[in-house]
Coordinates of C-alpha atoms in Angstrom, one line a residue:
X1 CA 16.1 -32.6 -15.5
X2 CA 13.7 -30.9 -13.0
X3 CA 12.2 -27.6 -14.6
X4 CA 13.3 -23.9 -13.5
X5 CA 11.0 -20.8 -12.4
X6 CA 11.8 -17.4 -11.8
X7 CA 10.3 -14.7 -10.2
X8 CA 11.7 -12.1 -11.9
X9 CA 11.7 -8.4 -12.7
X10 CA 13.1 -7.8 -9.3
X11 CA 14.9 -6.1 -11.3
X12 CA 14.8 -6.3 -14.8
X13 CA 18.3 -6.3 -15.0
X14 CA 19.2 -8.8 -12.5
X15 CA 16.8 -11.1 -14.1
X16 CA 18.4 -10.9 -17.5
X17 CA 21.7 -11.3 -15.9
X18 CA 20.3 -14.4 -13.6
X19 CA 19.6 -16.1 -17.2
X20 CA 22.5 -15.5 -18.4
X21 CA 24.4 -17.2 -15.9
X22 CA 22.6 -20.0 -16.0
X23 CA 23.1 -20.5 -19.3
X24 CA 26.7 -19.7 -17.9
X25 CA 26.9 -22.6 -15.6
X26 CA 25.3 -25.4 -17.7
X27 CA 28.2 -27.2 -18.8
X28 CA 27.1 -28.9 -21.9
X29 CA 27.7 -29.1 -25.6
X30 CA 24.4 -28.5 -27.5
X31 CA 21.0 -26.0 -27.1
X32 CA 19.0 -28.9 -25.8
X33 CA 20.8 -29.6 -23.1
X34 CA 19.9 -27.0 -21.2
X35 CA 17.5 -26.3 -18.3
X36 CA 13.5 -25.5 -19.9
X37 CA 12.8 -22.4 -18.0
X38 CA 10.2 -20.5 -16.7
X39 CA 10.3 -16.8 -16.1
X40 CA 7.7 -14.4 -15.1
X41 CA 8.7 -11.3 -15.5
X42 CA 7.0 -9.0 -12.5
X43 CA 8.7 -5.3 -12.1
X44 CA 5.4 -4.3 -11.1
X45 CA 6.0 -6.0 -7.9
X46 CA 5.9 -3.8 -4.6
X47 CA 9.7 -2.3 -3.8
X48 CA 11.0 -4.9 -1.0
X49 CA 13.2 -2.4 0.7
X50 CA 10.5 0.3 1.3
X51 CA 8.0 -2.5 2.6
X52 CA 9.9 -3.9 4.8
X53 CA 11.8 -0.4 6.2
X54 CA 8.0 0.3 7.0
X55 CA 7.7 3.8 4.6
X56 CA 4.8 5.4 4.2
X57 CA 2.2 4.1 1.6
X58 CA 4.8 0.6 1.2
X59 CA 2.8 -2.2 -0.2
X60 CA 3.6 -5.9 1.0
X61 CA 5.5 -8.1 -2.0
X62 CA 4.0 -11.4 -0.4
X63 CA 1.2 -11.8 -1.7
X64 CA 2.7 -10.8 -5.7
X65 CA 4.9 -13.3 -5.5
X66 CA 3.2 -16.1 -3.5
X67 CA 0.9 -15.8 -6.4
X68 CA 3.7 -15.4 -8.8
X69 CA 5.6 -19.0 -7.3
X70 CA 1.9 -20.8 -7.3
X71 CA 1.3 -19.7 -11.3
X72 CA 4.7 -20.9 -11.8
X73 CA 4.1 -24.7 -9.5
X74 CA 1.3 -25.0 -12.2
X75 CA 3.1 -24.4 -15.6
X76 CA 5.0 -27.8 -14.1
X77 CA 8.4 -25.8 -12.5
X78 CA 9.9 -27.7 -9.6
X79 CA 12.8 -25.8 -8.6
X80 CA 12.1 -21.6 -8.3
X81 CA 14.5 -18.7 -7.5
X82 CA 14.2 -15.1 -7.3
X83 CA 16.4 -12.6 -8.3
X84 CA 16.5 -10.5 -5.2
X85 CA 18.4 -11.3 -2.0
X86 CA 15.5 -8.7 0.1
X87 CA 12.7 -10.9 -1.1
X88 CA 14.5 -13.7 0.9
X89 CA 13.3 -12.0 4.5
X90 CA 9.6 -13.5 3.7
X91 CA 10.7 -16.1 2.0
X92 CA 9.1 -18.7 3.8
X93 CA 5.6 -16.8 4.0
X94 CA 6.0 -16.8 -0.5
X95 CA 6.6 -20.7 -0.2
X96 CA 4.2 -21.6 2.2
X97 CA 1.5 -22.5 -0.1
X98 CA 3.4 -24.4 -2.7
X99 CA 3.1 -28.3 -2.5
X100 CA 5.4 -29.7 -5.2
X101 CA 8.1 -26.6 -5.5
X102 CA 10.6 -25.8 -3.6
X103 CA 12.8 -22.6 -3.8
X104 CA 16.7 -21.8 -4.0
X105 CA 17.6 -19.9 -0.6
X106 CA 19.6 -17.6 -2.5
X107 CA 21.4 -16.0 0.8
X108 CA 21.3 -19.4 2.2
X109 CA 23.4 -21.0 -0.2
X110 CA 26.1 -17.9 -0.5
X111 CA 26.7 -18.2 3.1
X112 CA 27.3 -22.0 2.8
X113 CA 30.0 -21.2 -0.1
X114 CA 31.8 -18.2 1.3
X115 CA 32.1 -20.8 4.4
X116 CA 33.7 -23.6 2.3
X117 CA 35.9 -21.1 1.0
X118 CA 37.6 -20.2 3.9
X119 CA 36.6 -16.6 4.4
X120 CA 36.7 -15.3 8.1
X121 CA 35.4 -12.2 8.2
X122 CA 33.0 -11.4 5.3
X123 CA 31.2 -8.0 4.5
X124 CA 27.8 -7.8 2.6
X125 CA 26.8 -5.2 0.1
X126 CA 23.3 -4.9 0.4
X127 CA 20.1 -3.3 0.9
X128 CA 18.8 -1.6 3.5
X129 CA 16.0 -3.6 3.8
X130 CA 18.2 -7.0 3.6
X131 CA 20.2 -5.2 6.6
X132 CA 17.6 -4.3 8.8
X133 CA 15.6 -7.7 8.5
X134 CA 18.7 -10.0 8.9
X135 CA 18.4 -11.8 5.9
X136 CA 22.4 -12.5 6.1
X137 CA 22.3 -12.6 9.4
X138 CA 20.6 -15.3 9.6
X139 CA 22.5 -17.2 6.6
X140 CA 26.0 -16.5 8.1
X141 CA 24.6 -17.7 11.5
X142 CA 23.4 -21.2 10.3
X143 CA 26.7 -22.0 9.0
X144 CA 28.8 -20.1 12.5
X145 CA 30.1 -17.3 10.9
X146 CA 29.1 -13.2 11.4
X147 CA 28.3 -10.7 8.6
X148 CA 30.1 -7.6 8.1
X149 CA 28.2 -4.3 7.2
X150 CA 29.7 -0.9 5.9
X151 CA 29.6 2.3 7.8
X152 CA 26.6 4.4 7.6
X153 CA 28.5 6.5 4.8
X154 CA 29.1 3.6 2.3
X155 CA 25.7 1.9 3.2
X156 CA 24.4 5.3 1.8
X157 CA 27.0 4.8 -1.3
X158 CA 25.6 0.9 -1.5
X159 CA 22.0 2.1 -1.6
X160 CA 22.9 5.1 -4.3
X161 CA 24.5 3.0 -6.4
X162 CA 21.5 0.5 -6.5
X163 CA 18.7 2.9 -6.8
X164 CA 20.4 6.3 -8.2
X165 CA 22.6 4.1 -10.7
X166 CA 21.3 0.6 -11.8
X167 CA 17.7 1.0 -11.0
X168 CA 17.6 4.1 -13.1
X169 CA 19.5 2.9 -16.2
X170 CA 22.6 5.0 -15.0
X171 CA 25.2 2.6 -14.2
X172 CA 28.3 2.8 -16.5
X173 CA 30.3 0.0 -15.4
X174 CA 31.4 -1.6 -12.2
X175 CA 34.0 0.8 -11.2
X176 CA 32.1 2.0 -8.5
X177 CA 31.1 -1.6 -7.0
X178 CA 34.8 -2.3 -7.0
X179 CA 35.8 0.8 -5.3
X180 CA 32.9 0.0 -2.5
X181 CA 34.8 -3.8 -2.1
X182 CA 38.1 -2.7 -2.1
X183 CA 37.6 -0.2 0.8
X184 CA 36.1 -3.1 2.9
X185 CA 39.0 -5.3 1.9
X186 CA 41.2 -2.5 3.2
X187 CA 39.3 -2.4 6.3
X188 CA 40.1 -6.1 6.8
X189 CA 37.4 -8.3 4.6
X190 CA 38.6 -11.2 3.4
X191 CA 35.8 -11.9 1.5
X192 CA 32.7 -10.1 0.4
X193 CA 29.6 -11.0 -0.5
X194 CA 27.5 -8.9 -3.6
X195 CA 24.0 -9.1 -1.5
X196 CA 22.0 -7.1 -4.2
X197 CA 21.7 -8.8 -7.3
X198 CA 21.3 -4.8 -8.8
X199 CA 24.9 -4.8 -8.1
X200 CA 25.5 -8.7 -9.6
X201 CA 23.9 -7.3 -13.2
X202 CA 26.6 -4.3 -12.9
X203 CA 29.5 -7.2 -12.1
X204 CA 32.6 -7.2 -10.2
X205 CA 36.0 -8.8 -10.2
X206 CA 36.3 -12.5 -8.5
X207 CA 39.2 -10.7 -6.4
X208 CA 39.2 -7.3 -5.4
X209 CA 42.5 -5.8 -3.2
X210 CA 42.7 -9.7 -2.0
X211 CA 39.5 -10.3 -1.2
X212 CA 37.4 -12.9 -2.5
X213 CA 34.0 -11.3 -4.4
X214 CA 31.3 -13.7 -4.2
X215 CA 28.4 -12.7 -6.1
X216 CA 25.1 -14.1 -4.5
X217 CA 23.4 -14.4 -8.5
X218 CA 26.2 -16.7 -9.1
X219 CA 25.6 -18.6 -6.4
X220 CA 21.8 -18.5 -7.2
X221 CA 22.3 -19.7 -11.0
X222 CA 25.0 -22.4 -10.0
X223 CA 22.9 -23.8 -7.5
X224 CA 19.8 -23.7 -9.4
X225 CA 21.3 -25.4 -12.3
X226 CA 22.9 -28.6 -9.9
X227 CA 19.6 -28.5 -8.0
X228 CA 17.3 -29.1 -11.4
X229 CA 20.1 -32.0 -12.0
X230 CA 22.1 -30.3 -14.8
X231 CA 25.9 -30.7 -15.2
X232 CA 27.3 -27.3 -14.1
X233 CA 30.8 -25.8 -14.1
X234 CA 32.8 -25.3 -11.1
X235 CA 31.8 -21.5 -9.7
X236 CA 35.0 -21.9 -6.8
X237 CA 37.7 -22.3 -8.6
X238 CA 37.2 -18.4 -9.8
X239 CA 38.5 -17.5 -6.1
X240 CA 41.2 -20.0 -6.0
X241 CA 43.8 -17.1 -6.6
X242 CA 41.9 -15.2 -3.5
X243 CA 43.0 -18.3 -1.3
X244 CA 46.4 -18.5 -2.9
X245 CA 47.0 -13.8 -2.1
X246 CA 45.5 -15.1 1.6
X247 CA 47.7 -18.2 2.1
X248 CA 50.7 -15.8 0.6
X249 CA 49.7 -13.0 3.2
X250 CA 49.4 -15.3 5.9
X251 CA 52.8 -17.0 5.2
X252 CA 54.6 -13.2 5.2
X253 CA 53.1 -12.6 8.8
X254 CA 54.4 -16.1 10.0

């Protein structure tokens, strides 16, 4: 098996969670079976939002983590992954100088699995910052599908409950995540995408008002286990019951 690295404290809490979904997803037996990985641990990183949303003072994340994935490349790790769907708009620039590692396109991948699960019109829960530079955009677009944002209001309640809640140790459960999902379900989402992974550490339902919840950290840890060559367990059939409330309402409308 190929070796993981992480580039993680972005945050703290989504890199804990991150691990333990991989550990998750490995479907074996015994300790040594599972993946070696690699984590550096780098909170001290620049915020991505406030770079990229051009704030005053912002200091560019690039060159942290370019340095962070080439440190990584040397300790031997061939398959890396960040933690944090914002990260992804200069992903490319982070990966340029690597010569034997190759990254896990987090919002890549979650696109590719909210298509194969039949979604049509998908909201994303996300930063500012992973708005305004198109990260999901651009992931929804390579596989012919559009991404659905909330109103300004719940944007606002998206972005509070990242950076009021989890960010500052303050989050008491995911009752307010589900709340924020089920009103986009109500206005029509058959499926929505978690597109911080602040709000994957709080968690979510697979199903929320019959919509199908896919968190992108999932996604990331599933994919990263199968793409290091590990057996992993099956991460769709969670939303098989989503597909089977869709086919139901669709039958009552026929």
């Amino acid at each position: 098996m190929e070796e993981l690295g992480v580039i993680g404290g972005l945050g703290p809490a989504a890199t804990a969670r991150l691990m333990e979904r991989v550990v998750f997803f490995t479907d074996v037996a015994r300790d040594q079976d599972h993946l070696d990985v690699t984590v550096l641990n780098r909170p001290w990183i620049p915020d991505r939002t406030s770079y990229l949303m051009r704030k005053r003072g912002a200091v560019s994340f690039v060159d942290p983590m370019r340095d962070a994935a080439l440190e990584l490349e040397a300790c031997g790790c061939t398959v890396l992954c960040t933690p944090c769907n914002t990260a992804h708009a200069r992903l490319d620039d982070i990966a340029a100088p690597l010569e034997t590692a190759r990254f896990v396109h987090m919002p890549r991948e979650t696109a590719r699995l909210v298509a194969e699960l039949g979604a049509k019109r998908v909201a994303v829960l996300g930063t500012d910052g992973t708005r305004a530079a198109g990260v999901y955009d651009e992931a929804f677009a390579a596989v012919g599908m559009s991404a659905v944002y909330p109103d300004e209001e719940r944007q606002r309640e998206v972005m509070s409950t990242i950076y009021d809640e989890v960010k500052a140790g303050r989050c008491d459960g995911p009752g307010h995540v589900e709340a924020l999902c089920a009103a986009m379900a109500w206005d029509g989402c058959d499926g929505i995408v978690l597109g911080c992974t602040e709000l994957s550490a709080v968690g979510c339902a697979p199903i929320v008002a019959g919509a199908a919840v896919v968190d992108a950290l999932d996604v990331l840890a599933w994919r990263c286990v199968r793409e290091c060559g590990a057996p992993a367990r099956d991460l769709k059939a969670r939303f098989a019951d989503a597909a089977c409330v869709r086919q139901s309402a669709s039958d009552v409308v026929g």
